[in-house]
């Protein structure tokens, strides 16, 4: 009987054409994704708005995600083409390694690729000694930078992430750190590199590093960032993706299914949020209501663009407000492009950002320009935030 049922089932599958192997389709429509991570967060890079969180502020061991801080500090404080002399302390560090040898001279740039692609713990120590004068000096700089960036639940004890009771961070802090680091073009170029062959004086004269971040090959929009693992931390991962100019960063801590959870988070973000230009550069924010004869006339315009991820509901219901805050006496203004305050931007009465207000001479109105403004206002009705 069992053989007959099996044969019948196989026949039905053959007739209907149910495929044995399926192609992954990246789509996600549920309101909130389920992830197996103990802690996770999805953040918009431009605005640092949290789009998803799960125990996002819980301090945890983060393993080699520590190297994100090591890399950005080295990029900001070092010179990429200077040579780093490898000390005895940098040789033979446990865990991942790029197999440095004592006395070698390696370019800082090459050590950074070894750090972020191969996750070399020896590269981390070599970088720390070179930039900070010692590992301890560099760790001081790491914690100082964490304080500067507002990483309130982060503390470093080493530059590589090997387990230590006082070495920890959170998914939220790591996302915030990564959003900051991704604004640096050198960092961004390194972490999106799938593989690279370098000519620094390793044993063979050349060294090829392959990025451990499998998402760079699994997900078409992936462009970073760093993997991590220790027995105590479990699998840790920070990834970034950019789709249609919208860059997101996902963090998963202690996650046995990290690759697919990251994809799930990205698809949730792109499905539910659009990066909207709420204020455009030089957009009129404030116009002087009365103008006395002899006074110079200036409008106040946005000094820069402000973009923010919004849901369809947030866009449709016009829940964004812009409030000018003028901190300079307007009657003393004598020139254009002079900063005079800020425009504060609110979503549901919660402050989400601010941009500078600068002066600009108003364009002279003509009969035709007035009609042009009226026509454009008609066309834009219903599309304003």
PDB file of N, CA and C in Angstrom, residues 26 32 39 51 66 98 127 147 161 172 177 186 299 315 359 368:
ATOM      1  N   UNK A  26      13.080  37.248  -3.467  1.00  0.00           N
ATOM      2  CA  UNK A  26      13.251  38.167  -2.352  1.00  0.00           C
ATOM      3  C   UNK A  26      12.029  39.070  -2.247  1.00  0.00           C
ATOM      4  N   UNK A  32       5.852  42.425  10.519  1.00  0.00           N
ATOM      5  CA  UNK A  32       7.125  42.364  11.227  1.00  0.00           C
ATOM      6  C   UNK A  32       7.791  41.022  10.939  1.00  0.00           C
ATOM      7  N   UNK A  39      19.312  39.116  19.319  1.00  0.00           N
ATOM      8  CA  UNK A  39      19.191  40.566  19.253  1.00  0.00           C
ATOM      9  C   UNK A  39      19.392  40.999  17.814  1.00  0.00           C
ATOM     10  N   UNK A  51      14.178  50.839  11.786  1.00  0.00           N
ATOM     11  CA  UNK A  51      13.012  50.323  11.076  1.00  0.00           C
ATOM     12  C   UNK A  51      12.503  49.020  11.690  1.00  0.00           C
ATOM     13  N   UNK A  66      33.683  43.985  16.341  1.00  0.00           N
ATOM     14  CA  UNK A  66      34.574  44.980  16.949  1.00  0.00           C
ATOM     15  C   UNK A  66      35.441  45.656  15.892  1.00  0.00           C
ATOM     16  N   UNK A  98      45.913  36.573   9.232  1.00  0.00           N
ATOM     17  CA  UNK A  98      46.467  36.764   7.889  1.00  0.00           C
ATOM     18  C   UNK A  98      47.937  36.347   7.876  1.00  0.00           C
ATOM     19  N   UNK A 127      47.491  47.003  13.597  1.00  0.00           N
ATOM     20  CA  UNK A 127      46.871  48.313  13.370  1.00  0.00           C
ATOM     21  C   UNK A 127      46.776  49.087  14.684  1.00  0.00           C
ATOM     22  N   UNK A 147      32.080  56.952  22.841  1.00  0.00           N
ATOM     23  CA  UNK A 147      31.413  58.011  23.604  1.00  0.00           C
ATOM     24  C   UNK A 147      31.019  59.165  22.691  1.00  0.00           C
ATOM     25  N   UNK A 161      38.013  41.654  19.140  1.00  0.00           N
ATOM     26  CA  UNK A 161      36.725  41.103  19.538  1.00  0.00           C
ATOM     27  C   UNK A 161      36.770  39.756  20.215  1.00  0.00           C
ATOM     28  N   UNK A 172      21.853  47.915  18.400  1.00  0.00           N
ATOM     29  CA  UNK A 172      21.599  49.314  18.051  1.00  0.00           C
ATOM     30  C   UNK A 172      22.905  50.096  17.934  1.00  0.00           C
ATOM     31  N   UNK A 177      27.142  52.772  14.766  1.00  0.00           N
ATOM     32  CA  UNK A 177      28.559  52.846  14.407  1.00  0.00           C
ATOM     33  C   UNK A 177      28.752  52.577  12.921  1.00  0.00           C
ATOM     34  N   UNK A 186      36.382  55.357   1.950  1.00  0.00           N
ATOM     35  CA  UNK A 186      37.422  54.318   2.029  1.00  0.00           C
ATOM     36  C   UNK A 186      36.856  53.085   2.730  1.00  0.00           C
ATOM     37  N   UNK A 299      14.955  85.832   1.792  1.00  0.00           N
ATOM     38  CA  UNK A 299      14.171  84.668   2.192  1.00  0.00           C
ATOM     39  C   UNK A 299      15.087  83.732   2.965  1.00  0.00           C
ATOM     40  N   UNK A 315       3.416  58.962   4.666  1.00  0.00           N
ATOM     41  CA  UNK A 315       3.417  59.910   3.558  1.00  0.00           C
ATOM     42  C   UNK A 315       2.005  60.396   3.245  1.00  0.00           C
ATOM     43  N   UNK A 359      20.250  82.457   4.274  1.00  0.00           N
ATOM     44  CA  UNK A 359      19.571  83.549   3.585  1.00  0.00           C
ATOM     45  C   UNK A 359      19.753  83.439   2.076  1.00  0.00           C
ATOM     46  N   UNK A 368       4.444  86.277 -15.484  1.00  0.00           N
ATOM     47  CA  UNK A 368       4.545  84.880 -15.926  1.00  0.00           C
ATOM     48  C   UNK A 368       5.020  83.965 -14.806  1.00  0.00           C
TER      49      UNK A 368
END
